mmCIF file of N, CA and C in Angstrom:
data_model
loop_
_atom_site.group_PDB
_atom_site.id
_atom_site.type_symbol
_atom_site.label_atom_id
_atom_site.label_comp_id
_atom_site.label_asym_id
_atom_site.label_seq_id
_atom_site.Cartn_x
_atom_site.Cartn_y
_atom_site.Cartn_z
ATOM 1 N N MET A 1 117.581 122.301 42.324
ATOM 2 C CA MET A 1 117.252 123.248 41.231
ATOM 3 C C MET A 1 117.385 122.989 39.695
ATOM 4 N N ILE A 2 117.978 121.826 39.422
ATOM 5 C CA ILE A 2 117.853 121.039 38.551
ATOM 6 C C ILE A 2 116.235 120.203 38.870
ATOM 7 N N GLY A 3 115.534 119.274 37.400
ATOM 8 C CA GLY A 3 114.532 118.865 38.198
ATOM 9 C C GLY A 3 112.951 119.497 37.471
ATOM 10 N N LYS A 4 112.086 118.812 38.284
ATOM 11 C CA LYS A 4 111.058 119.188 37.413
ATOM 12 C C LYS A 4 110.137 120.675 38.965
ATOM 13 N N TRP A 5 109.277 121.461 38.163
ATOM 14 C CA TRP A 5 108.300 122.358 38.510
ATOM 15 C C TRP A 5 107.133 122.735 38.850
ATOM 16 N N LYS A 6 105.840 122.573 39.653
ATOM 17 C CA LYS A 6 104.796 122.754 38.928
ATOM 18 C C LYS A 6 104.532 123.874 39.473
ATOM 19 N N GLY A 7 103.514 125.302 38.490
ATOM 20 C CA GLY A 7 103.534 126.768 38.846
ATOM 21 C C GLY A 7 102.136 127.295 38.263
ATOM 22 N N SER A 8 102.523 127.860 38.976
ATOM 23 C CA SER A 8 100.731 129.068 38.111
ATOM 24 C C SER A 8 101.045 129.581 38.548
ATOM 25 N N TYR A 9 100.965 131.356 37.487
ATOM 26 C CA TYR A 9 100.499 132.560 36.542
ATOM 27 C C TYR A 9 99.347 134.071 36.645
ATOM 28 N N ARG A 10 99.713 134.605 37.177
ATOM 29 C CA ARG A 10 97.956 135.432 37.920
ATOM 30 C C ARG A 10 98.690 136.005 36.872
ATOM 31 N N TYR A 11 97.533 137.354 35.966
ATOM 32 C CA TYR A 11 96.903 138.093 35.480
ATOM 33 C C TYR A 11 96.562 139.129 36.816
ATOM 34 N N ASN A 12 97.986 140.323 36.654
ATOM 35 C CA ASN A 12 97.392 141.173 36.774
ATOM 36 C C ASN A 12 96.354 142.075 37.630
ATOM 37 N N SER A 13 95.625 142.275 36.065
ATOM 38 C CA SER A 13 94.470 143.069 35.660
ATOM 39 C C SER A 13 93.175 142.356 35.008
ATOM 40 N N LYS A 14 92.296 143.258 36.338
ATOM 41 C CA LYS A 14 91.043 141.833 36.354
ATOM 42 C C LYS A 14 89.855 141.663 35.413
ATOM 43 N N ARG A 15 90.724 142.942 34.173
ATOM 44 C CA ARG A 15 89.920 142.877 32.496
ATOM 45 C C ARG A 15 89.849 141.786 31.987
ATOM 46 N N VAL A 16 91.515 141.143 31.711
ATOM 47 C CA VAL A 16 92.189 140.134 31.203
ATOM 48 C C VAL A 16 91.653 139.043 32.033
ATOM 49 N N LYS A 17 92.012 138.518 32.530
ATOM 50 C CA LYS A 17 91.237 137.833 33.704
ATOM 51 C C LYS A 17 89.124 137.001 33.120
ATOM 52 N N GLU A 18 88.782 138.072 33.536
ATOM 53 C CA GLU A 18 87.403 138.667 32.873
ATOM 54 C C GLU A 18 87.340 137.939 31.451
ATOM 55 N N ILE A 19 88.130 138.388 30.271
ATOM 56 C CA ILE A 19 88.490 138.100 28.877
ATOM 57 C C ILE A 19 88.694 136.092 28.378
ATOM 58 N N LEU A 20 89.325 136.393 29.968
ATOM 59 C CA LEU A 20 90.370 134.680 29.719
ATOM 60 C C LEU A 20 89.418 133.470 30.152
ATOM 61 N N GLY A 21 88.278 134.731 31.432
ATOM 62 C CA GLY A 21 87.361 132.932 31.647
ATOM 63 C C GLY A 21 88.132 132.190 32.907
ATOM 64 N N VAL A 22 89.461 132.461 32.756
ATOM 65 C CA VAL A 22 90.147 132.519 34.645
ATOM 66 C C VAL A 22 91.441 132.789 35.016
ATOM 67 N N ASP A 23 91.073 131.984 36.681
ATOM 68 C CA ASP A 23 91.482 133.188 37.515
ATOM 69 C C ASP A 23 92.607 133.264 37.377
ATOM 70 N N LYS A 24 93.887 132.118 37.317
ATOM 71 C CA LYS A 24 94.645 131.866 37.309
ATOM 72 C C LYS A 24 95.688 131.116 35.628
ATOM 73 N N THR A 25 96.661 130.604 35.409
ATOM 74 C CA THR A 25 97.506 129.370 34.473
ATOM 75 C C THR A 25 98.181 128.660 34.623
ATOM 76 N N ASN A 26 98.116 127.824 35.059
ATOM 77 C CA ASN A 26 99.195 126.761 35.556
ATOM 78 C C ASN A 26 100.304 125.468 34.660
ATOM 79 N N PHE A 27 101.461 126.112 35.286
ATOM 80 C CA PHE A 27 102.278 125.518 34.206
ATOM 81 C C PHE A 27 103.679 124.723 34.804
ATOM 82 N N ALA A 28 103.261 123.596 34.192
ATOM 83 C CA ALA A 28 105.267 122.990 35.119
ATOM 84 C C ALA A 28 106.427 123.089 33.659
ATOM 85 N N ILE A 29 107.791 123.978 34.790
ATOM 86 C CA ILE A 29 108.755 123.279 34.100
ATOM 87 C C ILE A 29 109.624 122.538 34.182
ATOM 88 N N SER A 30 110.203 122.545 33.319
ATOM 89 C CA SER A 30 111.949 121.415 33.403
ATOM 90 C C SER A 30 113.529 122.081 33.930
ATOM 91 N N ILE A 31 114.126 121.784 35.101
ATOM 92 C CA ILE A 31 115.137 122.618 34.656
ATOM 93 C C ILE A 31 116.841 121.578 34.563
ATOM 94 N N ASP A 32 116.799 122.087 32.983
ATOM 95 C CA ASP A 32 117.404 120.490 32.329
ATOM 96 C C ASP A 32 119.642 120.858 32.643
ATOM 97 N N THR A 33 120.468 122.007 33.200
ATOM 98 C CA THR A 33 121.644 122.405 33.061
ATOM 99 C C THR A 33 121.246 123.634 34.383
ATOM 100 N N PHE A 34 121.619 123.424 35.196
ATOM 101 C CA PHE A 34 122.137 125.202 36.217
ATOM 102 C C PHE A 34 124.545 124.776 36.094
ATOM 103 N N GLU A 35 124.790 125.609 35.682
ATOM 104 C CA GLU A 35 126.146 126.072 36.082
ATOM 105 C C GLU A 35 126.094 127.325 36.857
ATOM 106 N N ASN A 36 126.925 127.217 36.936
ATOM 107 C CA ASN A 36 127.662 128.757 37.514
ATOM 108 C C ASN A 36 125.939 129.715 38.204
ATOM 109 N N ASN A 37 125.633 129.642 38.142
ATOM 110 C CA ASN A 37 124.364 130.655 39.134
ATOM 111 C C ASN A 37 122.868 131.115 37.926
ATOM 112 N N HIS A 38 123.413 129.565 36.917
ATOM 113 C CA HIS A 38 122.862 130.183 35.602
ATOM 114 C C HIS A 38 121.533 128.570 35.271
ATOM 115 N N PHE A 39 120.731 128.142 35.113
ATOM 116 C CA PHE A 39 119.855 127.844 34.366
ATOM 117 C C PHE A 39 119.132 127.377 32.966
ATOM 118 N N LYS A 40 119.204 126.537 32.366
ATOM 119 C CA LYS A 40 117.998 126.407 30.916
ATOM 120 C C LYS A 40 117.584 125.253 31.814
ATOM 121 N N GLY A 41 115.867 125.469 30.863
ATOM 122 C CA GLY A 41 115.028 124.334 30.677
ATOM 123 C C GLY A 41 114.202 124.732 30.351
ATOM 124 N N SER A 42 112.824 123.714 30.315
ATOM 125 C CA SER A 42 111.426 124.169 29.192
ATOM 126 C C SER A 42 110.284 124.136 30.401
ATOM 127 N N VAL A 43 109.874 125.369 29.147
ATOM 128 C CA VAL A 43 108.278 125.235 29.921
ATOM 129 C C VAL A 43 106.507 124.473 28.869
ATOM 130 N N GLU A 44 105.871 124.547 29.639
ATOM 131 C CA GLU A 44 104.904 123.956 28.960
ATOM 132 C C GLU A 44 103.078 124.513 29.703
ATOM 133 N N ASP A 45 102.828 125.374 29.540
ATOM 134 C CA ASP A 45 101.374 125.893 30.108
ATOM 135 C C ASP A 45 100.432 125.200 29.932
ATOM 136 N N ASP A 46 99.408 125.482 30.509
ATOM 137 C CA ASP A 46 97.455 124.185 31.014
ATOM 138 C C ASP A 46 97.176 125.030 29.613
ATOM 139 N N LEU A 47 96.798 124.128 28.004
ATOM 140 C CA LEU A 47 95.828 124.940 27.436
ATOM 141 C C LEU A 47 95.052 124.681 28.148
ATOM 142 N N THR A 48 94.709 124.039 29.069
ATOM 143 C CA THR A 48 92.771 124.100 29.392
ATOM 144 C C THR A 48 92.258 125.407 30.223
ATOM 145 N N MET A 49 93.935 126.416 31.152
ATOM 146 C CA MET A 49 93.882 126.813 31.497
ATOM 147 C C MET A 49 94.902 128.225 30.997
ATOM 148 N N LYS A 50 94.594 128.369 29.520
ATOM 149 C CA LYS A 50 94.255 129.128 28.769
ATOM 150 C C LYS A 50 95.394 130.050 28.898
ATOM 151 N N GLY A 51 96.634 128.688 28.389
ATOM 152 C CA GLY A 51 98.044 129.297 28.133
ATOM 153 C C GLY A 51 98.093 129.505 27.027
ATOM 154 N N THR A 52 99.773 129.641 26.915
ATOM 155 C CA THR A 52 100.381 129.538 25.485
ATOM 156 C C THR A 52 100.095 128.149 24.888
ATOM 157 N N PRO A 53 99.409 127.984 23.972
ATOM 158 C CA PRO A 53 100.522 126.657 23.332
ATOM 159 C C PRO A 53 102.020 126.579 23.291
ATOM 160 N N GLY A 54 102.500 125.338 22.460
ATOM 161 C CA GLY A 54 104.255 125.086 22.763
ATOM 162 C C GLY A 54 104.940 124.422 23.683
ATOM 163 N N ILE A 55 105.908 123.712 23.329
ATOM 164 C CA ILE A 55 106.806 123.742 24.454
ATOM 165 C C ILE A 55 107.754 125.331 24.080
ATOM 166 N N GLY A 56 107.635 125.196 25.341
ATOM 167 C CA GLY A 56 108.979 127.241 25.831
ATOM 168 C C GLY A 56 110.015 126.282 26.078
ATOM 169 N N GLU A 57 111.330 127.682 26.114
ATOM 170 C CA GLU A 57 112.592 127.322 26.933
ATOM 171 C C GLU A 57 112.686 128.989 27.883
ATOM 172 N N ILE A 58 112.972 128.603 29.144
ATOM 173 C CA ILE A 58 113.193 129.489 29.574
ATOM 174 C C ILE A 58 115.151 129.726 29.995
ATOM 175 N N GLU A 59 115.835 130.709 30.880
ATOM 176 C CA GLU A 59 116.952 130.484 30.795
ATOM 177 C C GLU A 59 117.126 131.649 31.812
ATOM 178 N N GLY A 60 117.837 130.914 33.157
ATOM 179 C CA GLY A 60 117.838 132.065 34.091
ATOM 180 C C GLY A 60 119.053 132.341 34.913
ATOM 181 N N THR A 61 118.568 133.713 36.188
ATOM 182 C CA THR A 61 120.350 132.979 36.863
ATOM 183 C C THR A 61 119.932 133.002 38.275
ATOM 184 N N ILE A 62 120.323 132.754 39.492
ATOM 185 C CA ILE A 62 119.588 133.186 40.255
ATOM 186 C C ILE A 62 121.215 133.432 41.552
ATOM 187 N N SER A 63 121.308 133.958 41.887
ATOM 188 C CA SER A 63 121.818 134.741 43.248
ATOM 189 C C SER A 63 121.312 134.448 44.550
ATOM 190 N N GLY A 64 121.716 133.677 44.915
ATOM 191 C CA GLY A 64 120.904 134.068 46.553
ATOM 192 C C GLY A 64 120.015 133.366 46.356
ATOM 193 N N GLU A 65 118.578 134.294 46.726
ATOM 194 C CA GLU A 65 117.479 133.666 47.580
ATOM 195 C C GLU A 65 116.554 134.396 46.300
ATOM 196 N N LYS A 66 117.143 134.954 45.443
ATOM 197 C CA LYS A 66 116.548 135.874 43.937
ATOM 198 C C LYS A 66 116.811 134.765 42.779
ATOM 199 N N LEU A 67 115.242 134.694 41.839
ATOM 200 C CA LEU A 67 115.505 134.352 40.526
ATOM 201 C C LEU A 67 115.270 135.544 39.991
ATOM 202 N N SER A 68 116.069 135.152 37.877
ATOM 203 C CA SER A 68 115.135 135.878 37.879
ATOM 204 C C SER A 68 115.261 134.619 36.086
ATOM 205 N N PHE A 69 114.036 134.747 35.257
ATOM 206 C CA PHE A 69 114.671 133.868 33.911
ATOM 207 C C PHE A 69 113.543 134.103 32.537
ATOM 208 N N VAL A 70 113.714 134.525 31.771
ATOM 209 C CA VAL A 70 113.080 134.615 30.712
ATOM 210 C C VAL A 70 112.846 133.140 29.719
ATOM 211 N N LYS A 71 110.707 133.428 30.073
ATOM 212 C CA LYS A 71 110.010 132.432 28.723
ATOM 213 C C LYS A 71 109.757 133.043 27.479
ATOM 214 N N ARG A 72 110.471 132.133 26.510
ATOM 215 C CA ARG A 72 110.366 131.816 24.885
ATOM 216 C C ARG A 72 109.777 131.293 25.100
ATOM 217 N N MET A 73 107.819 131.189 24.401
ATOM 218 C CA MET A 73 107.503 129.988 24.121
ATOM 219 C C MET A 73 107.352 130.427 21.939
ATOM 220 N N PRO A 74 106.608 128.946 21.436
ATOM 221 C CA PRO A 74 107.272 129.205 20.150
ATOM 222 C C PRO A 74 106.017 129.623 19.179
ATOM 223 N N ILE A 75 104.453 130.088 20.167
ATOM 224 C CA ILE A 75 103.586 129.701 19.530
ATOM 225 C C ILE A 75 103.227 131.907 19.547
ATOM 226 N N LYS A 76 103.363 132.986 18.671
ATOM 227 C CA LYS A 76 102.303 133.872 19.761
ATOM 228 C C LYS A 76 100.716 133.397 19.978
ATOM 229 N N ALA A 77 100.395 134.049 21.147
ATOM 230 C CA ALA A 77 99.480 134.519 21.737
ATOM 231 C C ALA A 77 99.308 135.684 22.345
ATOM 232 N N VAL A 78 97.250 136.477 22.440
ATOM 233 C CA VAL A 78 97.356 137.298 22.277
ATOM 234 C C VAL A 78 95.793 137.702 22.570
ATOM 235 N N ILE A 79 96.002 138.308 23.937
ATOM 236 C CA ILE A 79 94.604 138.902 23.616
ATOM 237 C C ILE A 79 95.004 139.873 23.029
ATOM 238 N N ALA A 80 93.642 139.887 22.414
ATOM 239 C CA ALA A 80 93.335 140.502 21.423
ATOM 240 C C ALA A 80 92.514 141.307 21.107
ATOM 241 N N LEU A 81 91.199 142.413 20.286
ATOM 242 C CA LEU A 81 90.173 142.668 20.168
ATOM 243 C C LEU A 81 89.546 142.634 18.884
ATOM 244 N N ASN A 82 88.352 141.288 18.581
ATOM 245 C CA ASN A 82 88.301 141.718 17.778
ATOM 246 C C ASN A 82 87.211 143.053 16.692
ATOM 247 N N ASN A 83 87.673 143.507 15.853
ATOM 248 C CA ASN A 83 88.027 144.561 14.913
ATOM 249 C C ASN A 83 86.452 144.419 13.887
ATOM 250 N N ASP A 84 86.328 142.952 14.360
ATOM 251 C CA ASP A 84 84.874 142.623 12.722
ATOM 252 C C ASP A 84 83.936 142.628 14.492
ATOM 253 N N THR A 85 83.844 142.373 15.713
ATOM 254 C CA THR A 85 82.557 141.629 16.494
ATOM 255 C C THR A 85 82.963 142.378 18.108
ATOM 256 N N LYS A 86 84.388 143.596 17.759
ATOM 257 C CA LYS A 86 84.002 144.377 18.953
ATOM 258 C C LYS A 86 84.394 143.750 20.269
ATOM 259 N N THR A 87 85.134 142.056 20.428
ATOM 260 C CA THR A 87 85.178 141.070 21.184
ATOM 261 C C THR A 87 86.328 140.990 21.498
ATOM 262 N N TYR A 88 86.697 140.297 22.370
ATOM 263 C CA TYR A 88 88.614 140.249 23.512
ATOM 264 C C TYR A 88 88.267 138.779 23.000
ATOM 265 N N GLY A 89 89.463 138.713 22.627
ATOM 266 C CA GLY A 89 89.742 137.160 23.003
ATOM 267 C C GLY A 89 90.924 136.601 23.101
ATOM 268 N N MET A 90 91.405 135.012 23.301
ATOM 269 C CA MET A 90 92.700 135.182 22.876
ATOM 270 C C MET A 90 92.706 134.721 21.309
ATOM 271 N N HIS A 91 94.082 134.615 20.655
ATOM 272 C CA HIS A 91 93.982 134.578 19.270
ATOM 273 C C HIS A 91 95.803 133.669 19.803
ATOM 274 N N THR A 92 95.616 133.023 18.450
ATOM 275 C CA THR A 92 97.186 132.351 17.967
ATOM 276 C C THR A 92 97.582 132.528 16.755
ATOM 277 N N ASN A 93 98.946 133.107 16.516
ATOM 278 C CA ASN A 93 100.174 132.684 15.467
ATOM 279 C C ASN A 93 100.851 131.947 15.273
ATOM 280 N N PRO A 94 100.306 130.486 14.697
ATOM 281 C CA PRO A 94 102.038 129.109 15.468
ATOM 282 C C PRO A 94 102.693 129.956 13.807
ATOM 283 N N GLU A 95 102.767 130.526 13.436
ATOM 284 C CA GLU A 95 103.925 131.643 12.623
ATOM 285 C C GLU A 95 105.374 132.141 12.590
ATOM 286 N N LYS A 96 104.369 133.168 13.679
ATOM 287 C CA LYS A 96 105.192 133.957 15.098
ATOM 288 C C LYS A 96 105.359 133.017 16.518
ATOM 289 N N LYS A 97 106.652 133.536 16.812
ATOM 290 C CA LYS A 97 107.039 133.316 18.292
ATOM 291 C C LYS A 97 106.946 134.309 19.369
ATOM 292 N N HIS A 98 106.210 133.569 20.316
ATOM 293 C CA HIS A 98 106.376 135.131 21.768
ATOM 294 C C HIS A 98 106.419 135.466 22.176
ATOM 295 N N LYS A 99 106.329 137.296 22.352
ATOM 296 C CA LYS A 99 107.553 138.611 22.727
ATOM 297 C C LYS A 99 107.503 137.643 24.398
ATOM 298 N N PRO A 100 109.336 137.484 24.845
ATOM 299 C CA PRO A 100 109.362 136.849 25.678
ATOM 300 C C PRO A 100 108.836 137.277 27.341
ATOM 301 N N ILE A 101 108.311 137.169 28.387
ATOM 302 C CA ILE A 101 108.202 137.122 28.945
ATOM 303 C C ILE A 101 109.381 137.130 30.524
ATOM 304 N N TYR A 102 109.241 138.156 31.436
ATOM 305 C CA TYR A 102 110.662 138.075 32.138
ATOM 306 C C TYR A 102 109.905 138.434 33.585
ATOM 307 N N TYR A 103 110.342 137.036 34.046
ATOM 308 C CA TYR A 103 109.841 136.952 35.992
ATOM 309 C C TYR A 103 111.167 137.090 36.691
ATOM 310 N N GLU A 104 110.967 137.310 37.494
ATOM 311 C CA GLU A 104 111.831 137.988 38.786
ATOM 312 C C GLU A 104 111.095 137.427 40.100
ATOM 313 N N GLY A 105 111.869 136.611 40.689
ATOM 314 C CA GLY A 105 111.056 136.083 42.621
ATOM 315 C C GLY A 105 112.480 135.235 43.468
ATOM 316 N N THR A 106 111.865 135.231 44.784
ATOM 317 C CA THR A 106 112.554 135.031 45.198
ATOM 318 C C THR A 106 112.169 133.531 45.469
ATOM 319 N N PHE A 107 113.232 132.905 46.087
ATOM 320 C CA PHE A 107 113.359 130.574 46.431
ATOM 321 C C PHE A 107 112.515 131.454 48.146
ATOM 322 N N SER A 108 111.528 130.465 48.233
ATOM 323 C CA SER A 108 112.069 129.658 50.214
ATOM 324 C C SER A 108 113.002 129.557 50.667
ATOM 325 N N HIS A 109 113.120 129.544 51.466
ATOM 326 C CA HIS A 109 115.009 129.018 52.649
ATOM 327 C C HIS A 109 115.061 128.192 51.821
ATOM 328 N N ASP A 110 114.048 126.664 51.636
ATOM 329 C CA ASP A 110 114.598 125.523 51.246
ATOM 330 C C ASP A 110 114.045 125.478 49.912
ATOM 331 N N LYS A 111 114.303 126.309 49.198
ATOM 332 C CA LYS A 111 114.564 127.029 47.567
ATOM 333 C C LYS A 111 113.107 125.403 47.081
ATOM 334 N N LYS A 112 112.499 125.017 47.893
ATOM 335 C CA LYS A 112 111.535 124.320 47.669
ATOM 336 C C LYS A 112 110.328 125.146 47.096
ATOM 337 N N SER A 113 109.824 126.242 46.668
ATOM 338 C CA SER A 113 109.038 127.154 46.318
ATOM 339 C C SER A 113 109.854 129.217 45.771
ATOM 340 N N ALA A 114 109.373 128.738 44.361
ATOM 341 C CA ALA A 114 108.932 130.133 44.206
ATOM 342 C C ALA A 114 108.338 131.272 44.021
ATOM 343 N N GLU A 115 107.636 132.492 44.482
ATOM 344 C CA GLU A 115 106.900 133.347 43.906
ATOM 345 C C GLU A 115 107.979 134.735 43.990
ATOM 346 N N GLY A 116 107.154 135.616 43.036
ATOM 347 C CA GLY A 116 107.762 136.162 42.841
ATOM 348 C C GLY A 116 106.781 137.131 41.069
ATOM 349 N N VAL A 117 106.838 138.423 40.304
ATOM 350 C CA VAL A 117 106.722 139.334 39.069
ATOM 351 C C VAL A 117 107.405 138.504 38.141
ATOM 352 N N TRP A 118 105.786 138.903 37.111
ATOM 353 C CA TRP A 118 106.856 138.155 35.160
ATOM 354 C C TRP A 118 105.427 139.938 35.186
ATOM 355 N N LYS A 119 106.311 140.893 34.194
ATOM 356 C CA LYS A 119 105.837 140.928 32.395
ATOM 357 C C LYS A 119 106.507 140.539 31.163
ATOM 358 N N MET A 120 105.549 142.151 30.761
ATOM 359 C CA MET A 120 105.798 140.881 29.249
ATOM 360 C C MET A 120 106.062 143.079 28.879
ATOM 361 N N LYS A 121 107.163 143.333 27.843
ATOM 362 C CA LYS A 121 107.487 145.005 28.017
ATOM 363 C C LYS A 121 106.235 145.224 26.644
ATOM 364 N N MET A 122 106.489 146.199 27.094
ATOM 365 C CA MET A 122 105.174 147.197 26.284
ATOM 366 C C MET A 122 105.168 146.982 24.732
ATOM 367 N N GLY A 123 103.543 147.578 24.003
ATOM 368 C CA GLY A 123 104.003 147.038 22.136
ATOM 369 C C GLY A 123 102.608 147.340 22.490
ATOM 370 N N PHE A 124 103.060 147.222 20.973
ATOM 371 C CA PHE A 124 101.638 147.240 20.166
ATOM 372 C C PHE A 124 102.036 146.711 18.913
ATOM 373 N N SER A 125 100.403 145.774 18.752
ATOM 374 C CA SER A 125 100.074 145.432 16.839
ATOM 375 C C SER A 125 99.315 144.676 16.434
ATOM 376 N N ILE A 126 98.747 144.649 15.264
ATOM 377 C CA ILE A 126 97.821 144.575 13.890
ATOM 378 C C ILE A 126 97.976 142.845 14.265
ATOM 379 N N PHE A 127 97.063 141.407 14.440
ATOM 380 C CA PHE A 127 97.746 140.590 14.831
ATOM 381 C C PHE A 127 95.953 140.499 13.206
ATOM 382 N N GLY A 128 95.409 140.819 12.243
ATOM 383 C CA GLY A 128 94.605 140.129 11.009
ATOM 384 C C GLY A 128 93.991 141.347 11.636
ATOM 385 N N ASN A 129 92.561 141.111 11.785
ATOM 386 C CA ASN A 129 91.566 141.390 12.261
ATOM 387 C C ASN A 129 91.194 142.172 13.880
ATOM 388 N N PHE A 130 92.584 142.155 14.988
ATOM 389 C CA PHE A 130 93.135 142.260 15.680
ATOM 390 C C PHE A 130 93.960 143.079 16.367
ATOM 391 N N ILE A 131 94.024 143.997 17.069
ATOM 392 C CA ILE A 131 94.272 144.583 17.589
ATOM 393 C C ILE A 131 94.749 144.484 19.425
ATOM 394 N N THR A 132 95.967 143.619 19.972
ATOM 395 C CA THR A 132 96.892 143.680 20.884
ATOM 396 C C THR A 132 96.381 144.386 22.225
ATOM 397 N N LEU A 133 96.050 143.613 22.940
ATOM 398 C CA LEU A 133 96.124 144.107 24.899
ATOM 399 C C LEU A 133 98.120 145.659 24.960
ATOM 400 N N LEU A 134 98.415 146.323 24.987
ATOM 401 C CA LEU A 134 99.383 146.896 25.021
ATOM 402 C C LEU A 134 100.352 146.660 26.650
ATOM 403 N N THR A 135 99.309 145.966 27.744
ATOM 404 C CA THR A 135 100.983 145.392 28.425
ATOM 405 C C THR A 135 100.365 144.531 29.963
ATOM 406 N N GLN A 136 100.955 143.672 29.789
ATOM 407 C CA GLN A 136 100.015 142.853 30.124
ATOM 408 C C GLN A 136 101.250 142.342 31.770
ATOM 409 N N ASN A 137 101.206 141.900 32.979
ATOM 410 C CA ASN A 137 101.921 141.659 34.162
ATOM 411 C C ASN A 137 100.548 140.730 35.369
ATOM 412 N N GLY A 138 102.453 140.907 35.769
ATOM 413 C CA GLY A 138 101.118 139.727 37.190
ATOM 414 C C GLY A 138 102.380 138.380 37.914
ATOM 415 N N THR A 139 101.375 138.307 38.546
ATOM 416 C CA THR A 139 102.397 137.398 39.768
ATOM 417 C C THR A 139 102.341 135.111 39.565
ATOM 418 N N TRP A 140 103.181 135.621 40.197
ATOM 419 C CA TRP A 140 103.362 133.781 39.182
ATOM 420 C C TRP A 140 104.245 133.128 40.687
ATOM 421 N N ASN A 141 103.890 131.909 40.636
ATOM 422 C CA ASN A 141 104.366 130.230 42.543
ATOM 423 C C ASN A 141 104.968 129.990 41.776
ATOM 424 N N MET A 142 106.291 129.088 42.654
ATOM 425 C CA MET A 142 105.768 126.794 41.986
ATOM 426 C C MET A 142 106.628 125.993 42.799
ATOM 427 N N LEU A 143 106.150 125.475 43.024
ATOM 428 C CA LEU A 143 106.944 124.377 44.007
ATOM 429 C C LEU A 143 107.257 124.041 43.537
ATOM 430 N N ARG A 144 108.213 122.768 43.689
ATOM 431 C CA ARG A 144 109.197 121.541 42.861
ATOM 432 C C ARG A 144 107.955 120.396 43.252
ATOM 433 N N ASP A 145 108.739 119.959 42.057
ATOM 434 C CA ASP A 145 107.632 118.240 42.168
ATOM 435 C C ASP A 145 107.894 116.712 42.273
ATOM 436 N N GLU A 146 108.142 116.796 43.427
ATOM 437 C CA GLU A 146 109.208 114.958 43.683
ATOM 438 C C GLU A 146 108.452 114.075 43.736
#
């Protein structure tokens, strides 16, 4: 489990994909500790593919072939409607942390890859002149980077 992983996540919403202009966002994960089925590490999204800025933290558990983890990014990034122009886009606020993102999935039999689903819990916020979309969820996958 300890080591480097590369993967990507996708939004389920076709509308969100249209707003962002990308089908998926790549990420890199480094698992630094693994003890008693618990792991911790860091994650970084690819900014050229509309990822969330900053180096985040992940913390999770493994039970057999199942895994779950929470991704916490240091900078808030939202897909939001600009009230002035009535257009959507990605907006960031470095003074606030991003909402936690919850990942669940399954490892391959050799534990060199995993895939699953992710979600952010529902919420509503006004972001300056922007109103954020309420729900976001999708799928993800990753491969061990050897």
